Coordinates of C-alpha atoms in Angstrom, one line a residue:
Chain A
M369 CA -15.6 22.1 -123.9
L370 CA -18.2 20.5 -121.7
E371 CA -20.6 17.7 -122.3
T372 CA -23.5 16.2 -120.3
Q373 CA -25.4 13.0 -120.8
G374 CA -28.9 12.4 -119.5
L375 CA -28.4 15.1 -116.8
G376 CA -31.3 15.3 -114.4
F377 CA -31.8 17.0 -111.1
R378 CA -34.4 17.2 -108.4
Y379 CA -34.2 18.2 -104.8
R380 CA -35.0 15.5 -102.3
G381 CA -38.7 14.8 -102.3
G382 CA -39.3 17.4 -105.1
D383 CA -40.2 17.3 -108.7
W384 CA -37.6 17.0 -111.5
L385 CA -36.3 20.4 -112.3
F386 CA -34.8 19.0 -115.5
R387 CA -34.2 15.6 -116.9
G388 CA -32.4 13.9 -119.8
V389 CA -30.3 16.9 -120.7
D390 CA -27.8 16.0 -123.4
L391 CA -25.9 19.3 -123.8
T392 CA -22.6 20.1 -125.5
V393 CA -21.0 23.4 -124.7
A394 CA -18.7 23.6 -127.7
A395 CA -15.6 25.7 -128.1
G396 CA -16.0 28.7 -130.3
A397 CA -19.7 29.0 -129.7
V398 CA -22.1 30.7 -127.3
T399 CA -24.9 28.8 -125.6
C400 CA -27.8 30.7 -124.0
V401 CA -29.9 29.1 -121.3
M402 CA -33.4 30.6 -121.0
G403 CA -36.4 29.9 -118.8
P404 CA -38.8 31.5 -116.3
N405 CA -37.7 32.1 -112.7
G406 CA -37.4 28.9 -110.7
R407 CA -37.2 26.6 -113.7
G408 CA -33.6 25.5 -112.8
K409 CA -31.3 27.6 -114.8
T410 CA -29.0 28.3 -111.9
T411 CA -29.3 24.7 -110.7
L412 CA -28.2 23.5 -114.2
L413 CA -25.2 25.8 -114.1
R414 CA -24.3 24.6 -110.6
C415 CA -24.5 21.0 -111.9
L416 CA -22.2 21.9 -114.8
L417 CA -19.7 23.5 -112.5
G418 CA -19.7 20.4 -110.2
L419 CA -21.0 22.5 -107.3
L420 CA -24.1 20.3 -107.1
Q421 CA -24.2 16.5 -107.6
P422 CA -26.8 15.8 -110.3
T423 CA -29.5 13.3 -109.4
E424 CA -28.8 11.4 -112.5
G425 CA -26.6 11.6 -115.6
T426 CA -23.0 12.8 -116.0
V427 CA -21.0 15.9 -116.8
H428 CA -17.7 15.5 -118.7
H429 CA -15.2 18.2 -119.0
D430 CA -11.5 18.2 -120.0
E431 CA -10.7 21.0 -117.6
P432 CA -12.6 22.9 -114.9
A433 CA -15.1 25.6 -116.1
A434 CA -14.6 29.2 -115.0
Y435 CA -17.7 30.7 -113.4
V436 CA -19.0 34.2 -113.5
P437 CA -21.6 34.6 -110.7
Q438 CA -24.0 37.4 -110.3
T439 CA -22.2 40.2 -108.6
T440 CA -22.4 41.3 -105.0
P441 CA -20.2 44.0 -103.6
G442 CA -19.0 41.8 -100.7
S443 CA -18.0 43.1 -97.2
F444 CA -14.3 43.4 -97.8
D445 CA -12.6 46.3 -99.6
F446 CA -10.5 44.4 -102.1
S447 CA -8.9 46.2 -105.1
V448 CA -10.0 45.2 -108.5
R449 CA -6.6 43.6 -109.1
E450 CA -6.8 41.5 -106.0
M451 CA -10.3 40.4 -107.0
V452 CA -9.2 39.3 -110.4
L453 CA -6.1 37.6 -109.0
M454 CA -8.4 35.2 -107.0
G455 CA -9.1 33.5 -110.4
R456 CA -5.6 32.0 -110.1
A457 CA -6.6 30.0 -107.0
R458 CA -6.2 26.7 -108.8
A459 CA -2.9 27.6 -110.3
I460 CA -1.3 28.6 -107.0
S461 CA -0.4 25.9 -104.5
L462 CA -2.0 25.9 -101.1
F463 CA 0.7 27.6 -99.0
S464 CA 2.0 29.9 -101.8
Q465 CA 1.4 33.5 -102.6
P466 CA 0.6 34.8 -106.1
R467 CA 3.8 35.5 -108.2
R468 CA 4.6 38.1 -110.8
R469 CA 3.3 35.8 -113.5
D470 CA -0.1 35.6 -111.8
I471 CA -0.3 39.3 -111.4
D472 CA 0.5 39.7 -115.1
K473 CA -2.3 37.3 -116.0
A474 CA -4.7 39.4 -113.9
E475 CA -3.6 42.5 -115.7
E476 CA -4.1 40.8 -119.1
A477 CA -7.6 39.6 -118.1
L478 CA -8.5 43.2 -117.1
D479 CA -7.2 44.4 -120.4
R480 CA -9.4 41.9 -122.1
V481 CA -12.5 43.4 -120.6
G482 CA -11.2 46.9 -121.0
L483 CA -10.9 47.7 -117.3
R484 CA -7.2 47.8 -116.8
H485 CA -7.4 51.5 -115.8
L486 CA -9.6 50.4 -112.8
S487 CA -6.9 47.9 -111.4
D488 CA -6.3 49.9 -108.3
R489 CA -9.9 50.9 -107.6
S490 CA -11.8 49.4 -104.7
F491 CA -14.1 46.6 -106.0
P492 CA -17.2 47.4 -103.8
T493 CA -17.2 51.0 -105.0
L494 CA -17.5 50.1 -108.7
S495 CA -20.8 50.2 -110.6
G496 CA -22.7 47.0 -111.0
G497 CA -21.7 46.8 -114.7
E498 CA -18.0 47.3 -113.9
R499 CA -18.2 44.7 -111.2
Q500 CA -19.7 42.2 -113.5
L501 CA -16.9 42.7 -116.0
V502 CA -14.3 42.4 -113.2
L503 CA -15.8 39.0 -112.3
L504 CA -15.6 38.0 -116.0
A505 CA -11.9 39.1 -115.9
R506 CA -11.5 36.9 -112.9
A507 CA -12.9 33.9 -114.8
L508 CA -10.6 34.7 -117.8
C509 CA -7.6 35.0 -115.4
S510 CA -8.0 31.3 -114.4
G511 CA -6.8 30.4 -117.9
Y512 CA -9.7 27.9 -118.4
R513 CA -11.5 28.1 -121.7
T514 CA -15.0 27.1 -120.7
L515 CA -16.9 30.1 -119.3
L516 CA -20.3 29.7 -117.4
L517 CA -22.0 33.0 -116.7
D518 CA -25.1 33.3 -114.5
E519 CA -27.4 36.0 -115.8
P520 CA -24.4 38.3 -116.4
A521 CA -26.6 41.1 -117.8
A522 CA -29.3 41.0 -115.2
A523 CA -28.4 44.2 -113.4
L524 CA -26.7 46.2 -116.2
D525 CA -27.9 49.2 -118.2
L526 CA -28.2 49.0 -122.0
R527 CA -24.7 50.3 -122.7
N528 CA -23.1 47.8 -120.2
Q529 CA -25.2 45.0 -121.5
G530 CA -23.8 45.8 -124.9
A531 CA -20.2 45.8 -123.6
L532 CA -20.7 42.4 -122.0
L533 CA -22.4 40.8 -125.0
R534 CA -19.6 42.1 -127.3
I535 CA -16.9 40.7 -125.1
C536 CA -18.7 37.3 -124.9
R537 CA -19.0 37.2 -128.7
E538 CA -15.3 38.0 -129.1
L539 CA -14.3 35.3 -126.6
A540 CA -16.3 32.7 -128.5
A541 CA -14.6 33.9 -131.7
D542 CA -11.3 33.3 -129.9
G543 CA -12.3 29.7 -129.2
Y544 CA -13.8 30.0 -125.7
A545 CA -16.8 27.8 -125.0
V546 CA -19.3 30.2 -123.5
L547 CA -22.5 29.3 -121.7
M548 CA -24.7 32.0 -120.2
S549 CA -28.2 32.0 -118.6
T550 CA -30.3 35.0 -119.5
H551 CA -33.7 36.5 -119.2
H552 CA -33.2 38.6 -122.3
P553 CA -34.3 36.8 -125.5
D554 CA -32.8 39.7 -127.4
H555 CA -29.4 38.9 -126.0
A556 CA -29.8 35.3 -127.0
A557 CA -30.9 36.3 -130.5
W558 CA -27.9 38.5 -131.0
L559 CA -25.4 36.3 -129.5
A560 CA -26.3 32.6 -129.2
D561 CA -25.3 29.8 -131.5
Q562 CA -27.1 27.3 -129.4
A563 CA -30.2 27.8 -127.2
V564 CA -31.3 25.8 -124.2
L565 CA -35.0 26.4 -123.4
M566 CA -36.1 25.1 -120.0
H567 CA -39.8 24.3 -120.5
A568 CA -41.9 23.1 -117.6
D569 CA -42.0 19.5 -118.9
R570 CA -38.8 19.2 -121.1
V571 CA -35.6 20.9 -122.0
V572 CA -35.2 21.8 -125.7
I573 CA -31.7 22.2 -127.0
G574 CA -30.9 23.3 -130.5
D575 CA -29.7 25.9 -133.0
A576 CA -30.6 29.3 -131.7
R577 CA -31.9 30.5 -135.0
D578 CA -34.5 27.7 -135.0
L579 CA -35.4 27.9 -131.4
L580 CA -35.7 31.6 -130.9
C581 CA -39.1 31.9 -132.6
G582 CA -42.5 33.2 -131.4
D583 CA -43.9 29.7 -130.7
Q584 CA -41.1 28.5 -128.5
L585 CA -40.7 31.7 -126.6
S586 CA -44.4 32.2 -126.1
E587 CA -44.7 28.7 -124.6
L588 CA -41.5 29.2 -122.5
F589 CA -42.6 32.4 -120.9
A590 CA -46.4 31.8 -120.9
L591 CA -46.8 35.2 -122.6
P592 CA -47.3 36.0 -126.3
V593 CA -44.0 36.7 -127.9
S594 CA -43.4 37.5 -131.6
T595 CA -40.1 37.7 -133.4
H596 CA -39.3 40.1 -136.2
L597 CA -36.5 40.0 -138.7
V598 CA -34.9 43.4 -139.4
S599 CA -32.0 44.2 -141.7
E600 CA -29.0 45.6 -140.1
G601 CA -25.6 46.3 -141.5
G602 CA -26.0 44.2 -144.5
G603 CA -27.4 41.2 -142.6
T604 CA -30.5 40.4 -140.7
R605 CA -31.2 40.4 -137.0
T606 CA -34.0 38.9 -135.0
L607 CA -35.8 41.3 -132.6
V608 CA -38.0 39.8 -129.9
A609 CA -41.2 41.5 -128.9
P610 CA -43.1 40.4 -125.8
H611 CA -46.8 41.4 -125.8
Y612 CA -47.2 42.4 -122.2
E613 CA -50.9 43.4 -122.4
A614 CA -52.0 39.9 -123.0
Chain B
M1422 CA -4.9 52.2 -101.4
T1423 CA -8.0 54.2 -100.9
L1424 CA -5.8 56.2 -98.6
S1425 CA -4.1 57.7 -101.6
P1426 CA -7.1 58.7 -103.7
S1427 CA -5.0 60.9 -106.0
K1428 CA -3.1 57.8 -107.2
S1429 CA -6.2 55.7 -107.8
T1430 CA -8.3 58.2 -109.6
R1431 CA -5.6 59.5 -111.9
P1432 CA -6.1 58.1 -115.4
R1433 CA -3.4 55.6 -116.3
Q1434 CA -0.8 56.6 -118.9
E1435 CA -0.4 54.2 -121.8
G1436 CA 3.0 53.2 -122.9
P1437 CA 6.4 52.3 -121.4
A1438 CA 6.0 54.7 -118.5
G1439 CA 3.6 52.1 -117.0
E1440 CA 5.8 50.3 -114.5
P1441 CA 3.0 48.0 -113.3
F1442 CA 1.5 49.0 -110.0
P1443 CA 2.1 45.8 -107.9
T1444 CA 5.7 46.8 -107.1
M1445 CA 4.4 50.1 -105.7
R1446 CA 1.6 48.3 -103.9
W1447 CA 4.0 45.9 -102.3
S1448 CA 6.5 48.6 -101.3
R1449 CA 3.7 50.5 -99.7
G1450 CA 2.8 47.4 -97.6
A1451 CA 6.5 46.8 -97.0
V1452 CA 7.0 50.4 -95.8
V1453 CA 4.1 50.2 -93.4
L1454 CA 5.5 46.9 -92.1
L1455 CA 9.0 48.2 -91.6
I1456 CA 7.7 51.3 -89.7
L1457 CA 5.5 49.1 -87.5
A1458 CA 8.4 46.7 -86.8
A1459 CA 10.6 49.6 -85.8
L1460 CA 7.8 51.0 -83.7
L1461 CA 7.4 47.6 -81.9
A1462 CA 11.1 47.3 -81.3
G1463 CA 11.2 50.9 -79.8
T1464 CA 8.1 50.2 -77.7
V1465 CA 9.7 47.0 -76.3
V1466 CA 12.8 48.8 -75.2
L1467 CA 10.8 51.7 -73.7
C1468 CA 8.4 49.4 -71.9
L1469 CA 11.2 47.3 -70.4
A1470 CA 12.6 50.5 -69.0
L1471 CA 9.3 51.8 -67.5
G1472 CA 8.0 50.8 -64.1
R1473 CA 8.4 51.3 -60.4
Y1474 CA 12.0 50.3 -60.5
S1475 CA 13.4 52.5 -63.2
V1476 CA 16.1 51.3 -65.6
G1477 CA 17.6 53.6 -68.2
V1478 CA 16.7 53.0 -71.8
R1479 CA 20.3 52.7 -72.7
Q1480 CA 20.9 50.1 -70.1
V1481 CA 17.9 48.2 -71.4
A1482 CA 19.2 48.3 -74.9
E1483 CA 22.6 47.1 -73.7
I1484 CA 21.2 44.3 -71.5
L1485 CA 19.2 43.1 -74.6
G1486 CA 22.2 43.4 -76.8
A1487 CA 24.4 41.5 -74.3
S1488 CA 21.8 38.7 -74.1
I1489 CA 22.3 37.9 -77.8
P1490 CA 24.6 35.0 -78.0
G1491 CA 28.1 36.0 -79.1
L1492 CA 27.6 39.7 -78.4
G1493 CA 28.0 39.4 -74.6
G1494 CA 31.5 41.0 -74.7
V1495 CA 30.7 43.9 -76.9
F1496 CA 28.7 45.8 -74.2
A1497 CA 30.5 47.3 -71.3
G1498 CA 28.5 46.0 -68.3
D1499 CA 27.2 49.5 -67.5
W1500 CA 24.3 48.2 -65.4
S1501 CA 23.6 46.7 -62.0
T1502 CA 22.6 43.1 -61.3
S1503 CA 19.2 44.3 -60.2
D1504 CA 18.7 46.2 -63.5
E1505 CA 19.5 42.9 -65.3
R1506 CA 17.1 40.9 -63.1
V1507 CA 14.3 43.4 -63.6
V1508 CA 14.7 43.4 -67.4
Q1509 CA 15.4 39.7 -67.9
L1510 CA 13.3 38.0 -65.3
V1511 CA 10.5 40.4 -64.3
R1512 CA 9.6 42.6 -67.2
G1513 CA 11.1 40.4 -70.0
P1514 CA 8.5 37.6 -69.9
R1515 CA 5.7 40.1 -69.3
V1516 CA 6.7 42.2 -72.3
A1517 CA 7.2 39.1 -74.5
S1518 CA 3.8 37.7 -73.4
A1519 CA 2.1 41.0 -74.2
V1520 CA 3.5 41.2 -77.7
L1521 CA 2.8 37.6 -78.4
I1522 CA -0.8 37.7 -77.1
G1523 CA -1.6 41.0 -78.8
A1524 CA -0.3 39.6 -82.1
C1525 CA -2.3 36.4 -81.5
L1526 CA -5.6 38.1 -80.8
A1527 CA -5.2 40.6 -83.7
V1528 CA -4.3 37.9 -86.2
S1529 CA -7.1 35.6 -84.9
G1530 CA -9.5 38.4 -85.3
A1531 CA -8.5 39.2 -88.9
A1532 CA -8.5 35.5 -89.9
M1533 CA -11.9 34.9 -88.3
Q1534 CA -13.4 37.9 -90.0
A1535 CA -12.3 36.5 -93.3
A1536 CA -13.5 33.0 -92.4
F1537 CA -16.9 34.3 -91.5
R1538 CA -17.0 36.9 -94.3
N1539 CA -17.8 39.5 -91.7
P1540 CA -15.5 42.3 -90.6
L1541 CA -17.4 42.7 -87.3
V1542 CA -16.6 39.2 -86.0
N1543 CA -14.3 39.0 -83.0
P1544 CA -12.3 35.9 -81.8
Q1545 CA -14.7 35.5 -78.9
I1546 CA -17.6 34.6 -81.1
L1547 CA -16.7 30.9 -81.4
G1548 CA -16.8 30.5 -77.6
V1549 CA -13.2 29.4 -77.4
S1550 CA -12.5 32.2 -74.8
S1551 CA -15.4 30.9 -72.7
G1552 CA -14.1 27.4 -72.8
A1553 CA -10.6 28.5 -71.9
S1554 CA -12.1 30.7 -69.1
F1555 CA -13.9 27.7 -67.7
G1556 CA -10.8 25.7 -67.7
G1557 CA -8.9 28.4 -65.9
V1558 CA -11.6 29.2 -63.4
L1559 CA -12.0 25.5 -62.6
A1560 CA -8.2 25.3 -62.0
I1561 CA -8.2 28.3 -59.7
A1562 CA -11.3 27.1 -57.8
L1563 CA -9.7 23.7 -57.2
G1564 CA -6.4 25.3 -56.2
W1565 CA -4.3 23.8 -59.0
S1566 CA -0.8 25.0 -59.8
S1567 CA -0.3 27.6 -62.5
T1568 CA 1.1 25.0 -64.9
L1569 CA -2.1 23.0 -64.5
L1570 CA -4.2 26.2 -64.8
I1571 CA -2.6 27.0 -68.2
S1572 CA -3.1 23.4 -69.4
S1573 CA -6.7 23.3 -68.2
A1574 CA -7.5 26.6 -69.9
L1575 CA -5.9 25.4 -73.1
A1576 CA -7.9 22.2 -72.9
G1577 CA -11.1 24.1 -72.3
G1578 CA -10.6 26.2 -75.4
I1579 CA -9.7 23.2 -77.6
A1580 CA -12.7 21.3 -76.2
V1581 CA -15.0 24.1 -77.4
I1582 CA -13.7 24.2 -80.9
V1583 CA -14.0 20.4 -81.2
L1584 CA -17.6 20.6 -79.9
V1585 CA -18.4 23.5 -82.3
W1586 CA -17.0 21.4 -85.2
A1587 CA -19.0 18.3 -84.2
F1588 CA -22.2 20.4 -83.8
S1589 CA -21.9 22.2 -87.1
Q1590 CA -20.9 19.1 -89.1
R1591 CA -24.2 17.6 -88.2
H1592 CA -26.0 20.6 -89.7
G1593 CA -24.2 21.2 -93.0
G1594 CA -21.2 23.1 -91.8
G1595 CA -21.9 26.4 -93.5
A1596 CA -20.5 29.7 -92.0
L1597 CA -23.8 30.6 -90.3
T1598 CA -24.1 27.1 -88.8
V1599 CA -20.6 27.4 -87.4
V1600 CA -21.2 30.8 -85.8
L1601 CA -24.5 29.6 -84.3
S1602 CA -22.8 26.4 -82.9
G1603 CA -20.1 28.7 -81.5
V1604 CA -22.7 31.0 -79.8
I1605 CA -24.5 27.9 -78.3
V1606 CA -21.4 26.2 -77.0
G1607 CA -19.9 29.5 -75.8
A1608 CA -23.1 30.3 -73.9
F1609 CA -23.0 26.9 -72.2
F1610 CA -19.4 27.4 -71.1
S1611 CA -20.1 30.9 -69.9
A1612 CA -22.8 29.5 -67.7
L1613 CA -20.3 26.9 -66.4
V1614 CA -17.9 29.8 -65.6
S1615 CA -20.7 31.6 -63.6
I1616 CA -21.5 28.4 -61.7
A1617 CA -17.8 27.8 -60.9
T1618 CA -17.4 31.4 -59.8
Y1619 CA -20.5 31.2 -57.6
L1620 CA -19.3 28.0 -55.9
A1621 CA -15.8 29.3 -55.4
D1622 CA -14.5 30.1 -51.9
P1623 CA -15.3 33.8 -51.5
Y1624 CA -12.2 34.5 -49.3
D1625 CA -9.6 32.5 -51.2
S1626 CA -10.2 31.7 -54.8
L1627 CA -13.0 34.1 -55.7
P1628 CA -10.8 37.2 -55.9
S1629 CA -8.2 35.4 -58.0
I1630 CA -10.9 34.2 -60.4
V1631 CA -12.4 37.7 -60.8
F1632 CA -9.0 39.2 -61.5
W1633 CA -7.9 36.4 -63.8
L1634 CA -11.2 36.7 -65.8
M1635 CA -10.6 40.4 -66.3
G1636 CA -7.3 39.8 -67.9
S1637 CA -3.8 40.3 -66.5
L1638 CA -0.2 39.6 -67.3
A1639 CA 1.0 40.2 -63.7
S1640 CA 1.9 36.6 -63.2
A1641 CA 3.6 36.1 -66.6
G1642 CA 6.9 34.2 -66.3
W1643 CA 9.2 32.6 -68.9
P1644 CA 7.5 29.2 -68.7
S1645 CA 4.0 30.6 -69.5
T1646 CA 5.6 32.8 -72.1
G1647 CA 7.1 29.8 -73.7
M1648 CA 3.7 28.1 -73.8
V1649 CA 2.0 31.1 -75.5
A1650 CA 5.0 31.3 -77.9
L1651 CA 4.4 27.7 -78.8
T1652 CA 0.7 28.1 -79.5
T1653 CA 1.3 31.4 -81.4
A1654 CA 4.0 29.7 -83.5
I1655 CA 1.7 26.8 -84.5
G1656 CA -1.1 29.2 -85.3
L1657 CA 1.0 31.5 -87.3
L1658 CA 2.6 28.6 -89.1
V1659 CA -0.9 27.8 -90.5
I1660 CA -2.3 31.3 -91.0
V1661 CA 0.7 33.2 -92.5
P1662 CA 1.3 30.8 -95.4
L1663 CA -2.5 30.7 -96.0
R1664 CA -2.8 34.5 -95.9
W1665 CA -3.6 35.0 -99.6
R1666 CA -6.2 32.2 -99.4
L1667 CA -8.0 34.2 -96.7
N1668 CA -9.0 36.6 -99.5
L1669 CA -10.8 33.7 -101.1
L1670 CA -12.5 32.7 -97.9
T1671 CA -14.3 36.1 -97.9
L1672 CA -16.2 35.1 -101.1
Q1673 CA -19.6 33.3 -101.0
D1674 CA -19.1 29.6 -100.6
E1675 CA -20.2 28.6 -104.1
E1676 CA -18.1 31.3 -105.7
A1677 CA -15.0 30.1 -103.8
R1678 CA -15.7 26.5 -104.6
S1679 CA -16.1 27.4 -108.3
L1680 CA -12.6 28.9 -108.1
G1681 CA -11.3 25.5 -106.8
V1682 CA -11.1 26.4 -103.1
P1683 CA -12.2 23.5 -100.7
I1684 CA -13.8 26.2 -98.6
A1685 CA -15.2 24.1 -95.7
A1686 CA -11.8 22.4 -95.1
M1687 CA -10.0 25.7 -95.4
R1688 CA -12.3 27.4 -93.0
W1689 CA -11.8 24.7 -90.4
G1690 CA -8.1 24.8 -90.8
V1691 CA -8.1 28.6 -90.2
L1692 CA -10.6 28.3 -87.3
A1693 CA -8.6 25.5 -85.6
A1694 CA -5.4 27.6 -85.8
T1695 CA -7.1 30.7 -84.4
A1696 CA -8.8 28.6 -81.7
L1697 CA -5.4 27.3 -80.6
M1698 CA -3.9 30.9 -80.5
V1699 CA -6.9 32.3 -78.6
A1700 CA -6.9 29.4 -76.1
G1701 CA -3.2 29.9 -75.5
A1702 CA -3.6 33.6 -75.0
V1703 CA -6.6 33.2 -72.6
A1704 CA -4.7 30.5 -70.7
V1705 CA -1.8 32.9 -69.9
S1706 CA -3.6 36.3 -69.6
G1707 CA -7.3 35.7 -69.0
V1708 CA -9.8 37.2 -71.3
I1709 CA -8.7 40.4 -73.2
G1710 CA -11.4 41.7 -75.5
W1711 CA -11.5 44.3 -78.3
I1712 CA -8.0 43.7 -79.7
G1713 CA -9.3 41.1 -82.2
L1714 CA -11.9 43.6 -83.4
V1715 CA -10.2 47.0 -83.3
I1716 CA -6.7 46.1 -84.5
P1717 CA -7.8 44.4 -87.8
H1718 CA -9.9 47.4 -88.6
A1719 CA -7.0 49.8 -87.9
A1720 CA -4.7 47.5 -90.0
R1721 CA -7.2 47.6 -92.9
L1722 CA -7.2 51.4 -92.9
L1723 CA -3.4 51.3 -93.1
V1724 CA -2.9 48.7 -95.8
G1725 CA -6.3 47.7 -97.2
S1726 CA -8.1 44.3 -97.1
D1727 CA -5.5 42.1 -98.9
H1728 CA -4.7 39.6 -96.2
R1729 CA -1.2 39.1 -97.6
V1730 CA -0.2 42.4 -96.0
L1731 CA -3.1 42.7 -93.5
I1732 CA -2.1 39.6 -91.5
P1733 CA 1.5 40.8 -90.7
T1734 CA 0.3 44.3 -90.2
A1735 CA -2.3 43.2 -87.7
A1736 CA 0.3 41.1 -85.9
L1737 CA 2.7 44.0 -85.4
L1738 CA 0.0 46.4 -84.6
G1739 CA -1.7 44.1 -82.1
G1740 CA 1.6 43.3 -80.3
T1741 CA 2.5 46.9 -80.0
Y1742 CA -1.0 47.9 -78.8
L1743 CA -1.2 45.2 -76.0
L1744 CA 2.3 46.0 -74.9
I1745 CA 1.4 49.7 -74.5
I1746 CA -1.8 48.8 -72.7
D1747 CA -0.1 46.4 -70.4
T1748 CA 2.6 48.9 -69.5
L1749 CA -0.1 51.4 -68.7
A1750 CA -1.9 48.8 -66.6
R1751 CA 1.2 48.3 -64.4
T1752 CA 2.5 51.8 -64.3
I1753 CA -0.3 54.4 -64.0
T1754 CA -1.5 53.3 -60.6
A1755 CA 0.3 51.5 -57.7
G1756 CA -1.9 48.5 -58.3
E1757 CA -2.7 46.6 -61.5
I1758 CA -5.5 47.7 -63.7
P1759 CA -7.3 44.8 -65.4
L1760 CA -6.2 44.5 -69.0
G1761 CA -9.7 43.6 -70.3
A1762 CA -11.0 46.8 -68.8
L1763 CA -8.2 49.0 -70.3
T1764 CA -8.4 47.5 -73.8
A1765 CA -12.2 48.2 -73.9
L1766 CA -11.8 51.7 -72.2
I1767 CA -9.3 52.7 -74.9
G1768 CA -10.5 50.4 -77.7
A1769 CA -14.1 51.5 -77.7
P1770 CA -13.5 55.3 -78.3
V1771 CA -10.7 54.5 -80.8
F1772 CA -13.1 52.2 -82.7
F1773 CA -15.7 54.9 -82.7
L1774 CA -13.2 57.4 -84.1
L1775 CA -12.1 54.9 -86.8
L1776 CA -15.8 54.4 -87.8
H1777 CA -16.5 58.1 -87.6
T1778 CA -13.6 59.3 -89.8
N1779 CA -13.9 56.4 -92.3
K1780 CA -17.6 56.0 -92.5
T1781 CA -17.9 55.5 -96.2
R1782 CA -15.0 53.1 -96.4
L1783 CA -15.9 50.8 -93.5
W1784 CA -19.6 50.7 -94.2
S1785 CA -19.3 50.2 -97.9
G1786 CA -21.1 47.0 -98.7
A1787 CA -20.8 45.7 -95.1

């Protein structure tokens, strides 16, 4: 669980990227942060992680949040297991090496994202989708229950997007507090309990079902967007349709 | 691991048969380390025997055995006094220095490559070698004793790392800033080396300066070996326990910080340790290039990128490599071939072969 009060950030001499953000990332729920490029989604995440000092306001958390960055292959040829094991950095004292227990946790985390069979593969040779899931496993391996994901689905194909979204939903059902930034309103509509919309002049936070509507999204992306309710598997689901021709 | 593709591509069997892989992984690293340690021990004995004055391999082994406290009586003095002198006083310190300096440079290279997230960095990049060179050249030009030369070179190397630290702190202290500061400070000290060389007495100190700069262990004695042993020990005492953390240093700064790694402090700890080792090595042997670049690469091909295994592998491989090179340097001609020239002469083609045969692996993502 993670909570902010009056959080605001601006670079020195710049305009406010966001201001007065009162956000609660609750356990058992998924929060989706949306906004156009450059609106400060990543900056907000960095403030939540404590990587950036906010200009004003405070961030409270009962334990560190685990971070899933956007994936890069890196220049070093680590195995998937070694990559996931790095999530244990806080749990292993400075001059010690990982123990059996840590390696077991890494294996469990890989199991959780369904990639245990890739443990011995070289991380840079995996596909973008697999690498993203490995980074998620690394976050899970830390043992912390607040997960912050930076556009995890950005470079994934549809099937991998599905895998990632399903895992995030399962994790929330298991009591994890999940926050992700995304450019896909559809993902937010399928997944989110809470939405954070980073408008140019304000940040709107609220129930995802209320906020993910045509008006809000059209304003947010400066593009006509309509939403459509379709029935699916006995329930209803919101589909988001951007109108690119406008 | 990628060396055994059959293992890694095979689908994993579910069920009780799955003895988790780490045991296997470790034993693979352990096997390589054992073989390399045995190789190093064999090379040491062989290199102590080789040279103008020939000593039998058995005699060398016995002299070494007899010098172990408590074992003196076990070996039946089957060697002459001059055999013993050559092994213990002439070749002994030289062989020990070669192993220590080779290990130092290889470990420094591997650690710096992690600290700068770039597998093509070499220990010279921070300018520590240039600083130590200037200290040494100054000492030779002023006719100082060999003890003063070593101290002065060491001081030069340490001065550089302190300057680089001070420079980069003023500009944020990121990896790129540190490299750029190193390049700037290093270039400045290289210029000082040139000026000192230009001003040196052409009949007296200039030849010594030129030979010292090209790298040589010809003047290695036990006191200088003791010095390099001390700097190596201090450096390894930092790097070896931190070797798993070196994996984390290869991540992007923010990624590492989000995992709870105080990356700037850690990077400086590692760089200070490598700087001390490199300065100690240059002080005793002059500048020896290539080892810090080639050996970590070769070690990665053997055991992969996990620094837990990579660091000891690089140490053993580097020690063995420089020992062989130094033995070649003193035996293939009547004179002494400069070490810096030999390591490059052999290192460059070897590196080319490594790249050529492992193209996909080494270039992947780099």
